[in-house]
């Protein structure tokens, strides 16, 4: 029988005494914003894979690769050395399919943070506004008031009314549960429609995160994808406008 949650470190990851380490969490969510940012950084920084996480709280399915080979869903840990600091990334296939699983998975992620002495957590996600956005803002939340000024200086918007329904999933739970365990945590949310995978929103979050953690990442490839998406968004906005004007022409 599989354990509820299994965390396995790679054999190559032997030295766990990391230097001033931080945790960057980019799991699937609204607009796939957090996942895009974290996976892009891992790719551009050539971060090293150091572990895998399997759990019964992931969907009951197998994932097929391009060759038709099957594997279980998993989340993954990557490590990058940035000068005198280590950055640990958490990315993966899924979040939990149940409320209980969300809490248990978040607790397991915090166990990893404690084991690796991670000093701060940055969770990444999308802030769905239900309409197309051509210039995404980055909204923020933190689990300590002293973190607000630092984050706002990087260009993050704090609004007591947004997000109205709170922050769902790991991006929010790691703030609340991290605070209970004495770990500083910040959430960065890119404004997005929530309808499509949104590299424009991801590019905005990447810019802010790079400032906050002092790890420069070449944004060119992500910006190129964002530019392509901007053309699509503009086309959709013009289509919506034309449709609205056409509907008004039938009134009166």
PDB file of C-alpha atoms in Angstrom:
ATOM      1  CA  UNK A   1       0.000   0.000   0.000  1.00  0.00           C
ATOM      2  CA  UNK A   2       1.334   3.431  -0.943  1.00  0.00           C
ATOM      3  CA  UNK A   3       1.873   5.853   1.927  1.00  0.00           C
ATOM      4  CA  UNK A   4      -0.368   8.920   2.029  1.00  0.00           C
ATOM      5  CA  UNK A   5       2.539  11.214   1.122  1.00  0.00           C
ATOM      6  CA  UNK A   6       5.989  10.084  -0.007  1.00  0.00           C
ATOM      7  CA  UNK A   7       8.941  12.488  -0.187  1.00  0.00           C
ATOM      8  CA  UNK A   8      12.056  11.065  -1.830  1.00  0.00           C
ATOM      9  CA  UNK A   9      15.288  12.980  -2.300  1.00  0.00           C
ATOM     10  CA  UNK A  10      17.571  12.109  -5.198  1.00  0.00           C
ATOM     11  CA  UNK A  11      20.739  10.146  -4.407  1.00  0.00           C
ATOM     12  CA  UNK A  12      22.792  13.060  -5.767  1.00  0.00           C
ATOM     13  CA  UNK A  13      21.338  15.415  -3.133  1.00  0.00           C
ATOM     14  CA  UNK A  14      23.507  14.630  -0.131  1.00  0.00           C
ATOM     15  CA  UNK A  15      24.454  18.055   1.243  1.00  0.00           C
ATOM     16  CA  UNK A  16      21.346  19.520   2.916  1.00  0.00           C
ATOM     17  CA  UNK A  17      23.178  22.313   4.723  1.00  0.00           C
ATOM     18  CA  UNK A  18      21.963  25.089   2.419  1.00  0.00           C
ATOM     19  CA  UNK A  19      23.082  28.732   2.493  1.00  0.00           C
ATOM     20  CA  UNK A  20      20.382  31.283   3.413  1.00  0.00           C
ATOM     21  CA  UNK A  21      17.803  29.201   1.531  1.00  0.00           C
ATOM     22  CA  UNK A  22      14.365  30.291   0.324  1.00  0.00           C
ATOM     23  CA  UNK A  23      11.418  28.290  -1.010  1.00  0.00           C
ATOM     24  CA  UNK A  24       9.639  29.206  -4.273  1.00  0.00           C
ATOM     25  CA  UNK A  25       6.361  27.330  -4.748  1.00  0.00           C
ATOM     26  CA  UNK A  26       4.719  27.345  -8.183  1.00  0.00           C
ATOM     27  CA  UNK A  27       2.029  24.693  -8.420  1.00  0.00           C
ATOM     28  CA  UNK A  28      -0.852  24.452 -10.927  1.00  0.00           C
ATOM     29  CA  UNK A  29      -3.627  26.985 -10.418  1.00  0.00           C
ATOM     30  CA  UNK A  30      -5.543  29.852 -11.995  1.00  0.00           C
ATOM     31  CA  UNK A  31      -4.070  30.695 -15.400  1.00  0.00           C
ATOM     32  CA  UNK A  32      -1.205  28.332 -14.513  1.00  0.00           C
ATOM     33  CA  UNK A  33       0.620  31.546 -13.532  1.00  0.00           C
ATOM     34  CA  UNK A  34       2.681  30.185 -10.627  1.00  0.00           C
ATOM     35  CA  UNK A  35       3.561  27.002 -12.486  1.00  0.00           C
ATOM     36  CA  UNK A  36       4.725  28.984 -15.533  1.00  0.00           C
ATOM     37  CA  UNK A  37       6.967  31.250 -13.457  1.00  0.00           C
ATOM     38  CA  UNK A  38       8.602  28.492 -11.414  1.00  0.00           C
ATOM     39  CA  UNK A  39       9.126  26.130 -14.356  1.00  0.00           C
ATOM     40  CA  UNK A  40      10.537  28.949 -16.478  1.00  0.00           C
ATOM     41  CA  UNK A  41      13.023  29.879 -13.742  1.00  0.00           C
ATOM     42  CA  UNK A  42      14.065  26.245 -13.306  1.00  0.00           C
ATOM     43  CA  UNK A  43      14.675  25.976 -17.055  1.00  0.00           C
ATOM     44  CA  UNK A  44      16.545  29.263 -17.426  1.00  0.00           C
ATOM     45  CA  UNK A  45      18.672  28.726 -14.310  1.00  0.00           C
ATOM     46  CA  UNK A  46      19.345  25.049 -15.096  1.00  0.00           C
ATOM     47  CA  UNK A  47      18.311  24.152 -11.554  1.00  0.00           C
ATOM     48  CA  UNK A  48      19.100  20.634 -10.321  1.00  0.00           C
ATOM     49  CA  UNK A  49      16.315  18.194  -9.494  1.00  0.00           C
ATOM     50  CA  UNK A  50      16.687  17.043  -5.889  1.00  0.00           C
ATOM     51  CA  UNK A  51      13.469  15.232  -5.050  1.00  0.00           C
ATOM     52  CA  UNK A  52       9.986  13.974  -5.835  1.00  0.00           C
ATOM     53  CA  UNK A  53       6.698  13.947  -3.940  1.00  0.00           C
ATOM     54  CA  UNK A  54       3.957  11.363  -4.501  1.00  0.00           C
ATOM     55  CA  UNK A  55       0.620  11.322  -2.702  1.00  0.00           C
ATOM     56  CA  UNK A  56      -2.762   9.612  -2.689  1.00  0.00           C
ATOM     57  CA  UNK A  57      -4.276  13.114  -2.721  1.00  0.00           C
ATOM     58  CA  UNK A  58      -3.371  13.591  -6.393  1.00  0.00           C
ATOM     59  CA  UNK A  59      -5.934  12.561  -9.038  1.00  0.00           C
ATOM     60  CA  UNK A  60      -6.209   8.778  -9.550  1.00  0.00           C
ATOM     61  CA  UNK A  61      -4.573   8.573 -12.941  1.00  0.00           C
ATOM     62  CA  UNK A  62      -1.359   7.844 -14.788  1.00  0.00           C
ATOM     63  CA  UNK A  63       0.400  10.490 -16.870  1.00  0.00           C
ATOM     64  CA  UNK A  64       1.649   9.476 -20.307  1.00  0.00           C
ATOM     65  CA  UNK A  65       4.757  10.946 -21.927  1.00  0.00           C
ATOM     66  CA  UNK A  66       5.297  11.473 -25.657  1.00  0.00           C
ATOM     67  CA  UNK A  67       6.410   7.845 -25.995  1.00  0.00           C
ATOM     68  CA  UNK A  68       3.316   6.445 -24.319  1.00  0.00           C
ATOM     69  CA  UNK A  69       5.167   5.564 -21.107  1.00  0.00           C
ATOM     70  CA  UNK A  70       3.113   5.933 -17.936  1.00  0.00           C
ATOM     71  CA  UNK A  71       4.038   7.353 -14.544  1.00  0.00           C
ATOM     72  CA  UNK A  72       2.186   8.443 -11.427  1.00  0.00           C
ATOM     73  CA  UNK A  73       1.458  12.133 -10.857  1.00  0.00           C
ATOM     74  CA  UNK A  74       4.198  13.825  -8.885  1.00  0.00           C
ATOM     75  CA  UNK A  75       5.482  17.136  -7.655  1.00  0.00           C
ATOM     76  CA  UNK A  76       9.202  17.883  -7.844  1.00  0.00           C
ATOM     77  CA  UNK A  77      11.889  19.781  -5.943  1.00  0.00           C
ATOM     78  CA  UNK A  78      14.717  21.655  -7.676  1.00  0.00           C
ATOM     79  CA  UNK A  79      17.750  23.450  -6.264  1.00  0.00           C
ATOM     80  CA  UNK A  80      19.673  26.460  -7.562  1.00  0.00           C
ATOM     81  CA  UNK A  81      22.709  28.166  -6.020  1.00  0.00           C
ATOM     82  CA  UNK A  82      22.452  31.942  -6.509  1.00  0.00           C
ATOM     83  CA  UNK A  83      25.668  33.508  -5.219  1.00  0.00           C
ATOM     84  CA  UNK A  84      25.561  33.093  -1.444  1.00  0.00           C
ATOM     85  CA  UNK A  85      21.979  31.841  -1.425  1.00  0.00           C
ATOM     86  CA  UNK A  86      20.178  28.616  -2.318  1.00  0.00           C
ATOM     87  CA  UNK A  87      16.732  28.634  -3.913  1.00  0.00           C
ATOM     88  CA  UNK A  88      14.535  25.533  -3.655  1.00  0.00           C
ATOM     89  CA  UNK A  89      11.689  25.314  -6.183  1.00  0.00           C
ATOM     90  CA  UNK A  90       8.532  23.229  -5.797  1.00  0.00           C
ATOM     91  CA  UNK A  91       6.649  22.515  -9.032  1.00  0.00           C
ATOM     92  CA  UNK A  92       4.539  19.652 -10.282  1.00  0.00           C
ATOM     93  CA  UNK A  93       1.543  18.086 -11.900  1.00  0.00           C
ATOM     94  CA  UNK A  94      -1.267  18.733  -9.429  1.00  0.00           C
ATOM     95  CA  UNK A  95      -2.493  20.094  -6.158  1.00  0.00           C
ATOM     96  CA  UNK A  96      -4.793  18.010  -3.968  1.00  0.00           C
ATOM     97  CA  UNK A  97      -8.221  16.815  -5.046  1.00  0.00           C
ATOM     98  CA  UNK A  98      -9.637  17.146  -1.502  1.00  0.00           C
ATOM     99  CA  UNK A  99      -9.784  19.759   1.234  1.00  0.00           C
ATOM    100  CA  UNK A 100      -8.095  17.424   3.706  1.00  0.00           C
ATOM    101  CA  UNK A 101      -5.370  16.676   1.173  1.00  0.00           C
ATOM    102  CA  UNK A 102      -4.637  20.372   0.682  1.00  0.00           C
ATOM    103  CA  UNK A 103      -3.892  20.744   4.396  1.00  0.00           C
ATOM    104  CA  UNK A 104      -1.839  17.563   4.618  1.00  0.00           C
ATOM    105  CA  UNK A 105       0.168  18.387   1.505  1.00  0.00           C
ATOM    106  CA  UNK A 106       0.843  21.922   2.763  1.00  0.00           C
ATOM    107  CA  UNK A 107       2.013  20.453   6.067  1.00  0.00           C
ATOM    108  CA  UNK A 108       4.365  18.119   4.173  1.00  0.00           C
ATOM    109  CA  UNK A 109       5.773  21.057   2.202  1.00  0.00           C
ATOM    110  CA  UNK A 110       6.392  22.877   5.474  1.00  0.00           C
ATOM    111  CA  UNK A 111       8.167  19.772   6.797  1.00  0.00           C
ATOM    112  CA  UNK A 112      10.491  20.070   3.789  1.00  0.00           C
ATOM    113  CA  UNK A 113      11.000  23.755   4.565  1.00  0.00           C
ATOM    114  CA  UNK A 114      11.884  22.923   8.170  1.00  0.00           C
ATOM    115  CA  UNK A 115      14.214  20.063   7.205  1.00  0.00           C
ATOM    116  CA  UNK A 116      16.123  22.257   4.749  1.00  0.00           C
ATOM    117  CA  UNK A 117      16.032  25.304   7.075  1.00  0.00           C
ATOM    118  CA  UNK A 118      14.303  27.421   4.433  1.00  0.00           C
ATOM    119  CA  UNK A 119      14.109  30.984   5.727  1.00  0.00           C
ATOM    120  CA  UNK A 120      11.223  32.286   3.644  1.00  0.00           C
ATOM    121  CA  UNK A 121       8.513  30.953   1.336  1.00  0.00           C
ATOM    122  CA  UNK A 122       7.305  32.673  -1.829  1.00  0.00           C
ATOM    123  CA  UNK A 123       4.096  31.161  -3.176  1.00  0.00           C
ATOM    124  CA  UNK A 124       3.090  32.052  -6.727  1.00  0.00           C
ATOM    125  CA  UNK A 125      -0.331  32.016  -8.308  1.00  0.00           C
ATOM    126  CA  UNK A 126      -2.924  33.704 -10.441  1.00  0.00           C
ATOM    127  CA  UNK A 127      -5.575  36.171  -9.304  1.00  0.00           C
ATOM    128  CA  UNK A 128      -8.622  35.519 -11.498  1.00  0.00           C
ATOM    129  CA  UNK A 129     -10.659  38.609 -12.327  1.00  0.00           C
ATOM    130  CA  UNK A 130     -13.074  36.983 -14.796  1.00  0.00           C
ATOM    131  CA  UNK A 131     -12.225  39.231 -17.721  1.00  0.00           C
ATOM    132  CA  UNK A 132      -9.352  39.638 -20.148  1.00  0.00           C
ATOM    133  CA  UNK A 133      -6.396  41.690 -18.874  1.00  0.00           C
ATOM    134  CA  UNK A 134      -3.888  43.442 -21.140  1.00  0.00           C
ATOM    135  CA  UNK A 135      -1.599  44.864 -18.408  1.00  0.00           C
ATOM    136  CA  UNK A 136      -1.588  42.438 -15.454  1.00  0.00           C
ATOM    137  CA  UNK A 137      -0.886  43.757 -11.986  1.00  0.00           C
ATOM    138  CA  UNK A 138       0.723  41.674  -9.252  1.00  0.00           C
ATOM    139  CA  UNK A 139      -1.233  41.398  -6.020  1.00  0.00           C
ATOM    140  CA  UNK A 140       0.412  40.361  -2.794  1.00  0.00           C
ATOM    141  CA  UNK A 141      -0.262  38.884   0.629  1.00  0.00           C
ATOM    142  CA  UNK A 142       2.070  38.111   3.523  1.00  0.00           C
ATOM    143  CA  UNK A 143       1.845  36.413   6.900  1.00  0.00           C
ATOM    144  CA  UNK A 144       3.679  39.212   8.751  1.00  0.00           C
ATOM    145  CA  UNK A 145       3.011  42.930   8.526  1.00  0.00           C
ATOM    146  CA  UNK A 146       6.737  43.716   8.434  1.00  0.00           C
ATOM    147  CA  UNK A 147       6.992  42.039   5.021  1.00  0.00           C
ATOM    148  CA  UNK A 148       4.533  44.407   3.324  1.00  0.00           C
ATOM    149  CA  UNK A 149       6.860  47.369   2.731  1.00  0.00           C
ATOM    150  CA  UNK A 150       9.559  45.190   1.207  1.00  0.00           C
ATOM    151  CA  UNK A 151       7.088  43.587  -1.176  1.00  0.00           C
ATOM    152  CA  UNK A 152       5.363  46.836  -2.118  1.00  0.00           C
ATOM    153  CA  UNK A 153       8.707  48.397  -3.072  1.00  0.00           C
ATOM    154  CA  UNK A 154       9.063  45.655  -5.695  1.00  0.00           C
ATOM    155  CA  UNK A 155       5.835  46.799  -7.362  1.00  0.00           C
ATOM    156  CA  UNK A 156       3.261  44.598  -5.633  1.00  0.00           C
ATOM    157  CA  UNK A 157      -0.277  45.830  -4.937  1.00  0.00           C
ATOM    158  CA  UNK A 158      -1.879  45.139  -1.560  1.00  0.00           C
ATOM    159  CA  UNK A 159      -5.660  45.569  -1.486  1.00  0.00           C
ATOM    160  CA  UNK A 160      -7.758  44.633   1.540  1.00  0.00           C
ATOM    161  CA  UNK A 161     -10.682  43.795  -0.756  1.00  0.00           C
ATOM    162  CA  UNK A 162      -8.690  41.569  -3.104  1.00  0.00           C
ATOM    163  CA  UNK A 163      -8.642  38.664  -3.463  1.00  0.00           C
ATOM    164  CA  UNK A 164     -12.189  38.696  -2.140  1.00  0.00           C
ATOM    165  CA  UNK A 165     -12.513  34.972  -1.545  1.00  0.00           C
ATOM    166  CA  UNK A 166      -9.088  34.514   0.009  1.00  0.00           C
ATOM    167  CA  UNK A 167      -6.211  32.507  -1.447  1.00  0.00           C
ATOM    168  CA  UNK A 168      -7.121  28.912  -2.216  1.00  0.00           C
ATOM    169  CA  UNK A 169      -4.777  25.926  -2.153  1.00  0.00           C
ATOM    170  CA  UNK A 170      -1.093  25.713  -1.310  1.00  0.00           C
ATOM    171  CA  UNK A 171      -0.476  29.365  -2.198  1.00  0.00           C
ATOM    172  CA  UNK A 172      -2.689  30.425   0.699  1.00  0.00           C
ATOM    173  CA  UNK A 173      -2.265  27.576   3.151  1.00  0.00           C
ATOM    174  CA  UNK A 174       1.513  27.927   3.200  1.00  0.00           C
ATOM    175  CA  UNK A 175       1.063  31.512   4.399  1.00  0.00           C
ATOM    176  CA  UNK A 176      -1.325  30.628   7.202  1.00  0.00           C
ATOM    177  CA  UNK A 177       0.243  27.354   8.263  1.00  0.00           C
ATOM    178  CA  UNK A 178       3.754  28.728   7.746  1.00  0.00           C
ATOM    179  CA  UNK A 179       2.954  31.564  10.136  1.00  0.00           C
ATOM    180  CA  UNK A 180       1.904  29.032  12.777  1.00  0.00           C
ATOM    181  CA  UNK A 181       5.324  27.392  12.394  1.00  0.00           C
ATOM    182  CA  UNK A 182       7.252  30.672  12.492  1.00  0.00           C
ATOM    183  CA  UNK A 183       8.153  30.725   8.761  1.00  0.00           C
ATOM    184  CA  UNK A 184       7.829  33.990   6.831  1.00  0.00           C
ATOM    185  CA  UNK A 185       5.718  33.592   3.715  1.00  0.00           C
ATOM    186  CA  UNK A 186       4.705  35.877   0.852  1.00  0.00           C
ATOM    187  CA  UNK A 187       2.206  35.203  -1.928  1.00  0.00           C
ATOM    188  CA  UNK A 188       2.529  36.870  -5.347  1.00  0.00           C
ATOM    189  CA  UNK A 189      -0.568  36.679  -7.547  1.00  0.00           C
ATOM    190  CA  UNK A 190      -0.578  37.752 -11.165  1.00  0.00           C
ATOM    191  CA  UNK A 191      -3.806  39.324 -12.386  1.00  0.00           C
ATOM    192  CA  UNK A 192      -5.373  37.055 -15.008  1.00  0.00           C
ATOM    193  CA  UNK A 193      -8.695  36.317 -16.642  1.00  0.00           C
ATOM    194  CA  UNK A 194      -8.503  32.729 -15.454  1.00  0.00           C
ATOM    195  CA  UNK A 195      -9.730  31.541 -18.853  1.00  0.00           C
ATOM    196  CA  UNK A 196      -6.394  30.611 -20.432  1.00  0.00           C
ATOM    197  CA  UNK A 197      -2.792  29.760 -19.607  1.00  0.00           C
ATOM    198  CA  UNK A 198      -1.412  33.258 -19.055  1.00  0.00           C
ATOM    199  CA  UNK A 199       2.284  33.966 -19.807  1.00  0.00           C
ATOM    200  CA  UNK A 200       1.568  37.724 -19.674  1.00  0.00           C
ATOM    201  CA  UNK A 201       0.599  37.459 -16.021  1.00  0.00           C
ATOM    202  CA  UNK A 202       3.529  35.098 -15.387  1.00  0.00           C
ATOM    203  CA  UNK A 203       5.953  37.644 -16.865  1.00  0.00           C
ATOM    204  CA  UNK A 204       4.664  40.277 -14.424  1.00  0.00           C
ATOM    205  CA  UNK A 205       5.143  37.931 -11.460  1.00  0.00           C
ATOM    206  CA  UNK A 206       8.612  36.912 -12.675  1.00  0.00           C
ATOM    207  CA  UNK A 207       9.730  40.562 -12.749  1.00  0.00           C
ATOM    208  CA  UNK A 208       8.624  41.110  -9.158  1.00  0.00           C
ATOM    209  CA  UNK A 209       9.991  37.834  -7.821  1.00  0.00           C
ATOM    210  CA  UNK A 210      13.396  38.377  -9.435  1.00  0.00           C
ATOM    211  CA  UNK A 211      13.654  41.708  -7.593  1.00  0.00           C
ATOM    212  CA  UNK A 212      12.600  40.262  -4.265  1.00  0.00           C
ATOM    213  CA  UNK A 213      14.999  37.317  -4.269  1.00  0.00           C
ATOM    214  CA  UNK A 214      17.807  39.107  -6.159  1.00  0.00           C
ATOM    215  CA  UNK A 215      18.053  36.319  -8.741  1.00  0.00           C
ATOM    216  CA  UNK A 216      18.056  37.836 -12.240  1.00  0.00           C
ATOM    217  CA  UNK A 217      16.384  35.671 -14.874  1.00  0.00           C
ATOM    218  CA  UNK A 218      16.397  36.512 -18.579  1.00  0.00           C
ATOM    219  CA  UNK A 219      12.681  37.105 -19.305  1.00  0.00           C
ATOM    220  CA  UNK A 220      13.022  37.101 -23.106  1.00  0.00           C
ATOM    221  CA  UNK A 221      11.428  33.747 -23.864  1.00  0.00           C
ATOM    222  CA  UNK A 222       8.566  34.319 -21.433  1.00  0.00           C
ATOM    223  CA  UNK A 223       8.060  37.851 -22.760  1.00  0.00           C
ATOM    224  CA  UNK A 224       7.923  36.446 -26.300  1.00  0.00           C
ATOM    225  CA  UNK A 225       5.165  34.084 -25.231  1.00  0.00           C
ATOM    226  CA  UNK A 226       3.465  36.949 -23.420  1.00  0.00           C
ATOM    227  CA  UNK A 227       3.636  39.113 -26.570  1.00  0.00           C
ATOM    228  CA  UNK A 228       1.987  36.349 -28.568  1.00  0.00           C
ATOM    229  CA  UNK A 229      -0.716  36.032 -25.925  1.00  0.00           C
ATOM    230  CA  UNK A 230      -1.185  39.822 -25.879  1.00  0.00           C
ATOM    231  CA  UNK A 231      -2.081  39.719 -29.576  1.00  0.00           C
ATOM    232  CA  UNK A 232      -4.623  37.009 -28.818  1.00  0.00           C
ATOM    233  CA  UNK A 233      -6.031  39.007 -25.895  1.00  0.00           C
ATOM    234  CA  UNK A 234      -6.291  42.186 -27.955  1.00  0.00           C
ATOM    235  CA  UNK A 235      -8.122  40.260 -30.645  1.00  0.00           C
ATOM    236  CA  UNK A 236     -10.533  38.865 -28.094  1.00  0.00           C
ATOM    237  CA  UNK A 237     -11.053  42.294 -26.510  1.00  0.00           C
ATOM    238  CA  UNK A 238     -11.854  43.813 -29.902  1.00  0.00           C
ATOM    239  CA  UNK A 239     -14.209  40.927 -30.613  1.00  0.00           C
ATOM    240  CA  UNK A 240     -15.968  41.463 -27.283  1.00  0.00           C
ATOM    241  CA  UNK A 241     -16.258  45.192 -27.984  1.00  0.00           C
ATOM    242  CA  UNK A 242     -17.691  44.621 -31.452  1.00  0.00           C
ATOM    243  CA  UNK A 243     -20.161  42.074 -30.091  1.00  0.00           C
ATOM    244  CA  UNK A 244     -21.234  44.495 -27.346  1.00  0.00           C
ATOM    245  CA  UNK A 245     -21.716  47.328 -29.841  1.00  0.00           C
ATOM    246  CA  UNK A 246     -23.694  45.013 -32.103  1.00  0.00           C
ATOM    247  CA  UNK A 247     -25.943  44.012 -29.212  1.00  0.00           C
ATOM    248  CA  UNK A 248     -26.544  47.683 -28.347  1.00  0.00           C
ATOM    249  CA  UNK A 249     -27.529  48.434 -31.946  1.00  0.00           C
ATOM    250  CA  UNK A 250     -30.522  46.116 -31.506  1.00  0.00           C
ATOM    251  CA  UNK A 251     -31.778  48.042 -28.484  1.00  0.00           C
ATOM    252  CA  UNK A 252     -34.357  50.782 -29.102  1.00  0.00           C
TER     253      UNK A 252
END
